[in-house]
């Protein structure tokens, strides 16, 4: 089974993002989608979407602590995003799965773009498998460097001295490894850029990483980001009391 | 058959957009994807993607005339986008399909988000069917207003006096209607906002529109837009002659 852990939060494009991600995941065999809302309570929007999406799923929720929550005016990179949500997904797996079960765990943000081939690549992960990520870190792509089938370094421009200078979308972890290391989790308090390393450091060494996607030469996942839609007319109409019908879910 | 006409152009997120759109379309039965590149020649990126996408397709290309082409620095709305490409799709249908064939034609931009339910709704179109579009026109959604099963007007804020104040994503047209009206096409020269009207005016009246999606009360398509990725580090590295490997397709 491939376990996909997806943090998600309420915003104008949330439903669109989850719809297109679910349509990708619907093609993948033996998949279990763990969707974790960054919210004080589960929302009807996400609940309904999961109930009718045709994918095996678990729906969880935990709110990001107030001090760590991004404000509307904050630049996106100021604070880590989706951390407590991913950790809750890990906790759920540890409470509901046995060491004897085979599985792979992947952290899939709701706004990235995933090729179906990526799931074939990650399915056979012994400890931690890795591959390139497109459109990330100010580059066309970042990737692990591979020599004779082993990872020997990373192609990245930003803070290259991080233990694992990789984006969240660039690795998958075997379920057994996560169940055997019950304390391993993401650390909300680390310096910017060190979130991935905070989990991976306690699980694997660079030499043990398993390169996928033809020795990390193919891009099968893209760190896309969706524009925040402008609500110029909506604001005008709402001031006049004739904004769009709030009963229509968007 | 549902014929989907998609204009597309080269940019950093093009492959990601086409991959996720193709994964949506792959779920739809009896679909024929007409992909029209805005380019002087067909590109290997689009050719390979279509050849391996598992969807029945036709690959065309036509370059937007220089005077009408957006420059990198232009705001997106300055010029119409994808017009000649959509018209070439219509021309292909007129040259390759017979009046006796059943079909529906839908213009699907490569960056929007489509619910699978949308395709069920449009499949039974007699002349022109319509439905709401989310996140467009500065509003949460725009939509046709329906009374007793008939369209009586439009909920929109921007230029509401247009003949058909609807986004491209908000309607589908029967193939027969397009084959019977061989001159109907999009007009590159109309005032901003009148592109959809330039085609629809010669095909249908407002009273004839067929409302779908529960009398236009459900949003099943979203006018999402993808951020242009920043290539800050790429630019730095390229100046040093160590930019990312151009042999890796992103
Ligand atoms: O306040 C927030 C912001 C983001 N996210 C989720 O965390 C993940 C990463 O966020 P985002 O895509 O905004 O970050 P990026 O890496 O693109 O800057 C996504 O699945 C979001 O839905 C969240 O749960 N709460
Ligand atoms: O120079 C261009 C710009 C856009 N497009 C295509 O035309 C459609 C509409 O463009 P876009 O999504 O940028 O417009 P929007 O309606 O979002 O402003 C999309 O399928 C694009 O890929 C194109 O063929 N050539
Ligand atoms: Mn993101
Ligand atoms: Mn668009």
Coordinates of C-alpha atoms and ligand atoms in Angstrom, one line a residue:
Chain A
X1 CA 0.0 0.0 0.0
X2 CA 1.1 3.5 -0.8
X3 CA 0.1 5.9 2.1
X4 CA -0.2 9.5 0.9
X5 CA -0.2 12.1 3.7
X6 CA -1.6 15.4 2.5
X7 CA -1.9 18.5 4.8
X8 CA -4.5 20.9 3.6
X9 CA -6.1 24.2 4.7
X10 CA -9.1 26.3 3.9
X11 CA -8.7 28.9 1.1
X12 CA -10.4 29.8 -2.2
X13 CA -8.5 27.2 -4.3
X14 CA -8.7 24.4 -1.8
X15 CA -11.5 22.4 -3.4
X16 CA -10.0 22.8 -6.9
X17 CA -6.6 21.6 -5.6
X18 CA -8.0 18.6 -3.8
X19 CA -10.2 17.7 -6.8
X20 CA -7.4 17.5 -9.2
X21 CA -5.1 15.8 -6.8
X22 CA -7.8 13.2 -6.1
X23 CA -8.2 12.6 -9.8
X24 CA -4.5 11.8 -10.0
X25 CA -4.6 9.5 -7.0
X26 CA -7.7 7.7 -8.3
X27 CA -5.5 6.1 -11.0
X28 CA -3.1 4.6 -8.4
X29 CA -3.6 1.0 -7.2
X30 CA -3.4 0.1 -3.5
X31 CA -3.4 3.6 -2.3
X32 CA -4.6 5.0 1.0
X33 CA -5.0 8.8 1.3
X34 CA -4.4 10.3 4.7
X35 CA -5.8 13.9 4.5
X36 CA -5.1 16.1 7.5
X37 CA -6.9 19.4 7.7
X38 CA -5.2 22.4 9.3
X39 CA -8.4 23.3 11.1
X40 CA -10.0 23.2 14.5
X41 CA -12.6 20.8 13.2
X42 CA -13.2 18.7 10.1
X43 CA -14.9 20.8 7.3
X44 CA -17.9 19.6 5.2
X45 CA -16.0 20.6 2.1
X46 CA -13.2 18.1 2.7
X47 CA -15.5 15.5 4.3
X48 CA -17.8 15.4 1.2
X49 CA -15.0 15.4 -1.3
X50 CA -13.4 12.4 0.4
X51 CA -16.6 10.6 0.8
X52 CA -17.4 10.8 -2.9
X53 CA -13.8 10.7 -4.4
X54 CA -13.7 6.9 -4.8
X55 CA -10.3 6.7 -2.9
X56 CA -9.6 4.7 0.3
X57 CA -8.9 7.4 2.9
X58 CA -8.5 8.5 6.4
X59 CA -9.6 12.0 7.4
X60 CA -7.8 13.7 10.3
X61 CA -7.5 17.3 11.5
X62 CA -5.2 19.3 13.8
X63 CA -4.8 23.1 13.9
X64 CA -1.3 24.6 13.5
X65 CA -0.5 26.3 16.8
X66 CA -1.3 30.1 16.7
X67 CA 2.3 31.2 17.0
X68 CA 3.3 29.1 13.9
X69 CA 0.3 30.0 11.7
X70 CA 0.9 32.1 8.7
X71 CA -1.0 35.4 8.5
X72 CA -2.7 36.6 5.3
X73 CA 0.0 39.2 4.9
X74 CA 3.0 37.0 5.7
X75 CA 5.2 35.8 2.8
X76 CA 4.7 32.0 2.4
X77 CA 8.2 31.0 3.4
X78 CA 8.1 32.8 6.8
X79 CA 6.9 29.7 8.7
X80 CA 6.8 26.0 8.0
X81 CA 3.5 24.7 6.6
X82 CA 1.7 21.5 7.2
X83 CA 4.1 20.2 9.9
X84 CA 1.8 19.2 12.7
X85 CA -0.5 17.7 10.0
X86 CA 2.2 15.5 8.6
X87 CA 3.2 14.4 12.1
X88 CA -0.4 13.5 12.9
X89 CA -0.5 11.3 9.8
X90 CA 2.6 9.5 11.0
X91 CA 1.1 9.1 14.4
X92 CA -2.1 7.6 12.9
X93 CA 0.0 5.1 11.0
X94 CA 1.9 4.1 14.2
X95 CA -1.4 3.6 16.0
X96 CA -3.2 1.7 13.2
X97 CA -0.6 -0.3 11.4
X98 CA 1.6 -3.3 12.4
X99 CA 5.3 -3.8 11.7
X100 CA 4.4 -6.8 9.6
X101 CA 2.5 -4.8 7.0
X102 CA 4.2 -3.7 3.8
X103 CA 3.9 -0.1 2.8
X104 CA 5.4 3.1 1.6
X105 CA 4.7 6.6 3.0
X106 CA 4.8 9.7 0.8
X107 CA 4.1 13.4 1.8
X108 CA 2.1 14.9 -1.0
X109 CA 1.1 18.6 -0.7
X110 CA -2.2 19.5 -2.2
X111 CA -0.8 21.9 -4.8
X112 CA 2.0 20.0 -6.4
X113 CA 1.7 18.0 -9.7
X114 CA 2.4 14.3 -9.7
X115 CA 3.0 12.1 -12.7
X116 CA 1.4 8.6 -12.4
X117 CA 4.9 7.1 -13.0
X118 CA 6.1 8.5 -9.7
X119 CA 3.9 6.1 -7.8
X120 CA 5.3 3.1 -9.7
X121 CA 8.8 4.3 -8.8
X122 CA 8.1 4.7 -5.1
X123 CA 6.2 1.5 -4.6
X124 CA 9.4 -0.5 -4.1
X125 CA 11.1 1.4 -1.4
X126 CA 13.3 -0.5 1.1
X127 CA 14.1 2.4 3.5
X128 CA 14.0 5.8 1.8
X129 CA 13.8 6.3 -2.0
X130 CA 14.6 9.6 -3.7
X131 CA 14.1 11.4 -7.1
X132 CA 14.2 14.9 -8.6
X133 CA 11.6 17.6 -8.0
X134 CA 10.8 20.1 -10.7
X135 CA 10.4 23.9 -10.3
X136 CA 11.7 24.2 -6.8
X137 CA 14.4 26.0 -4.9
X138 CA 14.7 28.7 -7.6
X139 CA 15.8 26.1 -10.1
X140 CA 14.3 24.2 -13.0
X141 CA 14.8 21.2 -10.7
X142 CA 16.7 19.9 -7.7
X143 CA 18.0 16.3 -7.6
X144 CA 20.1 13.8 -5.8
X145 CA 23.4 13.1 -7.7
X146 CA 24.0 9.5 -8.4
X147 CA 27.2 7.5 -9.1
X148 CA 27.2 3.8 -9.6
X149 CA 23.6 3.5 -8.3
X150 CA 24.4 5.4 -5.1
X151 CA 23.5 8.9 -4.0
X152 CA 26.7 10.9 -3.6
X153 CA 25.4 14.4 -3.2
X154 CA 22.7 16.8 -4.2
X155 CA 22.2 19.3 -7.0
X156 CA 20.7 22.3 -5.2
X157 CA 21.5 26.0 -4.9
X158 CA 19.9 27.0 -1.6
X159 CA 21.6 26.0 1.6
X160 CA 23.4 23.1 0.0
X161 CA 25.0 22.1 3.4
X162 CA 21.7 20.9 4.8
X163 CA 22.0 17.2 5.8
X164 CA 19.2 16.4 3.2
X165 CA 18.8 19.4 0.9
X166 CA 15.6 18.0 -0.7
X167 CA 12.0 19.1 -1.0
X168 CA 9.3 17.2 0.8
X169 CA 8.1 15.9 -2.6
X170 CA 11.4 14.3 -3.4
X171 CA 11.4 11.2 -1.1
X172 CA 9.2 8.3 0.2
X173 CA 9.8 6.2 3.3
X174 CA 9.0 2.6 4.0
X175 CA 6.2 2.1 6.5
X176 CA 8.3 -0.5 8.4
X177 CA 11.1 2.1 8.9
X178 CA 8.7 4.6 10.3
X179 CA 7.1 2.0 12.6
X180 CA 10.5 0.8 13.8
X181 CA 11.5 4.4 14.6
X182 CA 8.5 5.5 16.6
X183 CA 10.1 8.9 17.6
X184 CA 11.0 10.1 14.2
X185 CA 9.0 13.1 13.1
X186 CA 9.1 16.6 11.6
X187 CA 10.4 19.3 14.0
X188 CA 8.4 22.5 13.9
X189 CA 11.2 24.5 15.5
X190 CA 14.1 24.0 13.1
X191 CA 15.7 26.7 10.9
X192 CA 14.0 27.3 7.6
X193 CA 14.9 24.6 5.1
X194 CA 15.7 22.0 7.6
X195 CA 12.2 20.4 7.9
X196 CA 12.9 17.4 5.6
X197 CA 16.3 16.8 7.3
X198 CA 14.7 16.9 10.8
X199 CA 12.8 13.7 9.9
X200 CA 15.2 12.0 7.5
X201 CA 18.3 12.4 9.8
X202 CA 16.9 9.9 12.3
X203 CA 16.0 7.3 9.7
X204 CA 18.7 7.1 7.0
X205 CA 22.1 8.1 5.9
X206 CA 22.8 9.6 2.5
X207 CA 24.6 6.4 1.3
X208 CA 21.5 4.4 2.1
X209 CA 19.1 6.5 -0.1
X210 CA 17.6 4.5 -3.0
X211 CA 17.7 6.6 -6.3
X212 CA 14.6 6.2 -8.5
X213 CA 13.4 7.7 -11.8
X214 CA 16.3 6.4 -13.8
X215 CA 19.0 7.3 -11.4
X216 CA 17.4 10.6 -10.6
X217 CA 17.5 11.8 -14.3
X218 CA 13.7 12.2 -14.8
X219 CA 11.4 14.8 -13.3
X220 CA 8.1 13.1 -12.3
X221 CA 6.9 15.7 -9.7
X222 CA 6.6 19.4 -9.9
X223 CA 6.5 21.9 -7.1
X224 CA 3.7 23.9 -8.7
X225 CA 1.9 26.7 -6.8
X226 CA -1.5 28.1 -7.6
X227 CA -2.2 31.8 -7.7
X228 CA -4.4 33.3 -5.1
X229 CA -7.5 34.4 -7.0
X230 CA -8.3 38.1 -6.9
X231 CA -11.7 38.9 -5.4
X232 CA -11.9 42.5 -6.6
X233 CA -15.5 42.4 -7.8
X234 CA -16.6 40.1 -4.9
X235 CA -15.4 42.7 -2.4
X236 CA -17.3 45.5 -4.2
X237 CA -20.5 43.5 -4.4
X238 CA -20.3 42.3 -0.8
X239 CA -20.1 45.9 0.4
X240 CA -23.4 46.4 -1.5
X241 CA -24.8 43.3 0.2
X242 CA -25.1 41.5 -3.1
X243 CA -22.0 39.2 -3.0
X244 CA -22.1 35.8 -4.5
X245 CA -24.5 33.2 -2.9
X246 CA -22.5 31.8 0.1
X247 CA -24.6 28.6 -0.3
X248 CA -22.8 27.7 -3.4
X249 CA -19.6 25.8 -2.6
X250 CA -16.6 26.8 -4.7
Chain B
X1 CA -17.6 11.7 -28.3
X2 CA -16.5 14.7 -26.2
X3 CA -14.0 16.8 -28.2
X4 CA -11.7 18.8 -25.9
X5 CA -9.8 21.7 -27.6
X6 CA -6.8 22.8 -25.5
X7 CA -4.5 25.6 -26.6
X8 CA -1.1 25.4 -24.9
X9 CA 2.2 27.2 -25.1
X10 CA 5.8 26.7 -23.9
X11 CA 6.7 27.8 -20.4
X12 CA 8.2 26.4 -17.2
X13 CA 4.9 24.9 -15.9
X14 CA 3.6 23.6 -19.3
X15 CA 4.5 20.0 -18.8
X16 CA 3.1 19.9 -15.2
X17 CA -0.2 21.5 -16.4
X18 CA -0.6 19.1 -19.3
X19 CA 0.2 16.1 -17.1
X20 CA -2.4 16.9 -14.5
X21 CA -5.0 17.8 -17.1
X22 CA -4.3 14.5 -19.0
X23 CA -4.7 12.6 -15.8
X24 CA -8.2 14.1 -15.4
X25 CA -9.2 13.5 -19.0
X26 CA -7.9 9.9 -18.8
X27 CA -10.9 9.1 -16.6
X28 CA -13.4 10.3 -19.2
X29 CA -15.0 7.8 -21.6
X30 CA -15.3 8.6 -25.3
X31 CA -13.0 11.5 -25.2
X32 CA -10.9 13.0 -28.0
X33 CA -8.3 15.6 -27.0
X34 CA -7.4 18.2 -29.6
X35 CA -4.2 19.8 -28.4
X36 CA -3.1 22.9 -30.3
X37 CA 0.3 24.3 -29.6
X38 CA 1.0 28.0 -29.9
X39 CA 4.3 27.4 -31.6
X40 CA 5.9 27.5 -35.0
X41 CA 6.4 23.7 -34.9
X42 CA 5.2 20.9 -32.8
X43 CA 7.5 20.4 -29.8
X44 CA 8.9 17.0 -28.6
X45 CA 7.6 17.8 -25.0
X46 CA 4.0 17.9 -26.1
X47 CA 4.4 15.1 -28.8
X48 CA 5.8 12.7 -26.2
X49 CA 3.3 13.5 -23.6
X50 CA 0.4 12.9 -25.9
X51 CA 2.0 9.7 -27.4
X52 CA 2.3 8.2 -23.9
X53 CA -0.8 9.7 -22.2
X54 CA -3.2 6.9 -23.0
X55 CA -5.8 9.4 -24.4
X56 CA -7.1 9.5 -28.0
X57 CA -5.7 12.8 -29.4
X58 CA -5.0 15.0 -32.4
X59 CA -1.9 17.2 -32.2
X60 CA -2.0 20.5 -34.1
X61 CA 0.0 23.7 -34.0
X62 CA -0.3 27.3 -35.1
X63 CA 1.6 30.3 -33.9
X64 CA -0.2 33.4 -32.6
X65 CA 0.5 36.3 -35.0
X66 CA 3.4 38.4 -33.6
X67 CA 1.2 41.5 -33.1
X68 CA -1.1 39.6 -30.9
X69 CA 1.5 37.7 -28.9
X70 CA 1.9 38.5 -25.2
X71 CA 5.4 39.7 -24.2
X72 CA 7.0 38.4 -21.0
X73 CA 6.4 41.8 -19.4
X74 CA 2.8 42.2 -20.5
X75 CA 0.0 41.7 -18.0
X76 CA -1.9 38.6 -19.0
X77 CA -5.2 40.3 -19.8
X78 CA -3.7 42.7 -22.4
X79 CA -4.2 40.4 -25.3
X80 CA -6.5 37.4 -26.0
X81 CA -4.8 34.1 -25.5
X82 CA -5.3 30.8 -27.4
X83 CA -7.6 32.3 -30.1
X84 CA -6.0 31.0 -33.3
X85 CA -5.4 27.7 -31.6
X86 CA -9.1 27.2 -30.7
X87 CA -10.1 28.2 -34.2
X88 CA -7.7 25.7 -35.7
X89 CA -9.3 23.0 -33.5
X90 CA -12.7 24.0 -35.0
X91 CA -11.3 23.9 -38.5
X92 CA -9.9 20.4 -37.9
X93 CA -13.3 19.2 -36.8
X94 CA -15.0 20.7 -39.8
X95 CA -12.5 19.0 -42.1
X96 CA -12.5 15.6 -40.4
X97 CA -16.0 15.0 -39.0
X98 CA -19.4 14.5 -40.7
X99 CA -22.7 16.2 -39.8
X100 CA -24.1 12.7 -39.0
X101 CA -21.6 12.2 -36.1
X102 CA -22.7 12.9 -32.6
X103 CA -20.4 14.9 -30.5
X104 CA -19.8 17.8 -28.1
X105 CA -17.0 20.3 -28.2
X106 CA -15.5 21.9 -25.1
X107 CA -12.7 24.5 -24.8
X108 CA -10.5 23.4 -21.9
X109 CA -7.5 25.6 -21.1
X110 CA -4.5 23.8 -19.8
X111 CA -4.4 25.5 -16.4
X112 CA -8.0 25.2 -15.2
X113 CA -9.4 22.5 -12.9
X114 CA -12.1 20.2 -14.0
X115 CA -14.3 17.9 -11.9
X116 CA -15.1 14.6 -13.6
X117 CA -18.8 15.4 -13.1
X118 CA -18.5 18.2 -15.6
X119 CA -18.0 15.8 -18.4
X120 CA -21.2 13.9 -17.5
X121 CA -23.1 17.2 -17.5
X122 CA -21.8 18.3 -21.0
X123 CA -22.2 15.0 -22.7
X124 CA -25.9 15.6 -23.5
X125 CA -25.7 19.0 -25.2
X126 CA -28.3 19.7 -27.9
X127 CA -27.0 23.1 -29.0
X128 CA -25.1 24.9 -26.3
X129 CA -25.0 23.9 -22.6
X130 CA -23.8 26.2 -19.8
X131 CA -22.8 26.0 -16.1
X132 CA -21.0 28.1 -13.4
X133 CA -17.3 28.7 -13.4
X134 CA -15.4 29.1 -10.1
X135 CA -12.8 31.7 -9.3
X136 CA -13.3 33.9 -12.3
X137 CA -14.1 37.6 -13.1
X138 CA -13.0 38.7 -9.6
X139 CA -15.8 36.7 -8.0
X140 CA -16.0 33.4 -6.2
X141 CA -18.0 32.2 -9.2
X142 CA -19.9 33.5 -12.2
X143 CA -23.0 31.7 -13.4
X144 CA -26.0 31.8 -15.7
X145 CA -29.3 32.7 -13.8
X146 CA -32.0 30.1 -14.4
X147 CA -35.8 30.4 -14.0
X148 CA -38.1 27.5 -14.8
X149 CA -35.3 25.6 -16.5
X150 CA -34.4 28.5 -18.8
X151 CA -31.4 30.9 -18.7
X152 CA -32.7 34.4 -18.0
X153 CA -29.5 36.3 -17.4
X154 CA -26.0 36.0 -15.9
X155 CA -24.5 36.6 -12.5
X156 CA -21.3 38.5 -13.3
X157 CA -19.8 41.8 -12.2
X158 CA -17.4 42.7 -15.1
X159 CA -19.0 44.1 -18.3
X160 CA -22.4 42.5 -17.6
X161 CA -23.8 43.9 -20.9
X162 CA -21.8 41.5 -23.0
X163 CA -24.1 39.3 -25.1
X164 CA -22.7 36.2 -23.4
X165 CA -20.8 37.3 -20.2
X166 CA -19.3 33.9 -19.6
X167 CA -15.9 32.4 -19.4
X168 CA -14.6 30.0 -22.0
X169 CA -14.8 27.2 -19.4
X170 CA -18.5 27.7 -18.9
X171 CA -20.1 26.2 -22.0
X172 CA -20.0 23.3 -24.5
X173 CA -21.3 23.2 -28.0
X174 CA -22.8 20.3 -30.0
X175 CA -20.5 19.2 -32.8
X176 CA -23.5 19.3 -35.2
X177 CA -24.2 23.0 -34.5
X178 CA -20.5 23.8 -35.3
X179 CA -20.6 21.7 -38.5
X180 CA -23.8 23.3 -39.6
X181 CA -22.4 26.8 -39.0
X182 CA -19.1 26.5 -40.8
X183 CA -18.2 30.2 -40.5
X184 CA -18.6 30.5 -36.7
X185 CA -15.3 31.1 -34.9
X186 CA -13.6 33.2 -32.3
X187 CA -12.7 36.7 -33.4
X188 CA -9.1 37.8 -32.5
X189 CA -10.0 41.5 -33.0
X190 CA -12.9 42.0 -30.6
X191 CA -12.8 44.2 -27.4
X192 CA -11.5 42.5 -24.3
X193 CA -14.1 40.2 -22.8
X194 CA -16.0 39.7 -26.0
X195 CA -14.2 36.6 -27.2
X196 CA -16.7 34.0 -26.0
X197 CA -19.6 36.2 -27.3
X198 CA -17.9 36.4 -30.8
X199 CA -18.4 32.7 -31.2
X200 CA -21.6 32.1 -29.4
X201 CA -23.6 35.0 -31.0
X202 CA -23.7 33.3 -34.3
X203 CA -24.8 30.0 -32.9
X204 CA -27.4 30.4 -30.2
X205 CA -29.6 32.9 -28.3
X206 CA -29.7 33.2 -24.5
X207 CA -33.1 31.6 -24.4
X208 CA -31.8 28.5 -26.1
X209 CA -28.9 27.8 -23.7
X210 CA -29.2 24.5 -21.8
X211 CA -28.5 24.9 -18.1
X212 CA -26.5 22.1 -16.5
X213 CA -25.0 21.3 -13.1
X214 CA -28.4 21.4 -11.3
X215 CA -29.7 24.5 -12.9
X216 CA -26.3 26.2 -12.7
X217 CA -26.2 25.8 -8.9
X218 CA -23.0 23.7 -8.7
X219 CA -19.4 24.7 -9.4
X220 CA -17.7 21.9 -11.4
X221 CA -14.9 23.9 -13.0
X222 CA -12.4 26.4 -11.6
X223 CA -10.5 29.0 -13.4
X224 CA -7.3 28.3 -11.5
X225 CA -4.0 29.9 -12.6
X226 CA -0.5 28.6 -11.8
X227 CA 2.2 30.8 -10.4
X228 CA 5.1 31.5 -12.6
X229 CA 8.0 29.8 -10.8
X230 CA 10.9 32.0 -9.7
X231 CA 14.2 31.0 -11.3
X232 CA 16.4 33.1 -9.0
X233 CA 19.1 30.5 -8.3
X234 CA 18.9 29.2 -11.9
X235 CA 19.8 32.6 -13.2
X236 CA 22.8 32.9 -10.8
X237 CA 24.1 29.4 -11.7
X238 CA 23.6 30.0 -15.4
X239 CA 25.8 33.1 -15.2
X240 CA 28.5 30.9 -13.7
X241 CA 28.0 28.3 -16.5
X242 CA 26.6 25.7 -14.1
X243 CA 22.9 26.0 -14.6
X244 CA 20.7 22.9 -14.4
X245 CA 21.3 20.2 -17.0
X246 CA 19.2 21.3 -20.1
X247 CA 19.0 17.6 -21.1
X248 CA 16.6 17.0 -18.3
X249 CA 13.0 17.8 -19.4
X250 CA 10.9 19.6 -16.7
Ligands
LIG1 O1 -1.4 27.3 6.9 C1 -1.2 26.3 6.2 C2 -0.5 26.4 4.9 C3 -0.3 25.3 4.1 N1 -0.8 24.0 4.5 C4 -0.5 22.8 3.7 O2 0.8 22.5 3.8 C5 1.3 22.1 2.5 C6 2.5 23.0 2.1 O3 2.0 24.3 2.0 P1 2.3 25.2 0.7 O4 1.9 24.4 -0.6 O5 1.6 26.5 0.8 O6 3.8 25.4 0.8 P2 4.9 25.6 -0.4 O7 5.9 24.5 -0.2 O8 4.3 25.6 -1.7 O9 5.5 27.0 -0.1 C7 0.1 22.1 1.5 O10 -0.4 20.8 1.3 C8 -0.8 23.1 2.2 O11 -2.2 22.8 1.9 C9 -1.4 23.9 5.7 O12 -1.8 22.8 6.1 N2 -1.6 25.0 6.5
LIG2 O1 0.6 33.0 -25.5 C1 -0.2 32.2 -25.1 C2 -0.9 32.3 -23.9 C3 -1.8 31.3 -23.5 N1 -2.1 30.3 -24.3 C4 -3.1 29.2 -23.9 O2 -4.4 29.8 -24.0 C5 -5.2 29.4 -22.9 C6 -5.6 30.6 -22.0 O3 -4.4 31.2 -21.5 P1 -4.3 31.6 -20.0 O4 -4.6 30.4 -19.1 O5 -2.9 32.2 -19.7 O6 -5.4 32.7 -19.8 P2 -6.3 33.1 -18.5 O7 -7.7 32.9 -19.0 O8 -5.9 32.2 -17.4 O9 -5.9 34.5 -18.2 C7 -4.3 28.4 -22.1 O10 -4.7 27.0 -22.4 C8 -2.9 28.7 -22.5 O11 -2.0 27.6 -22.5 C9 -1.5 30.2 -25.6 O12 -1.8 29.2 -26.3 N2 -0.6 31.1 -26.0
LIG3 MN1 3.0 24.1 -2.3
LIG4 MN1 -5.9 30.2 -17.5

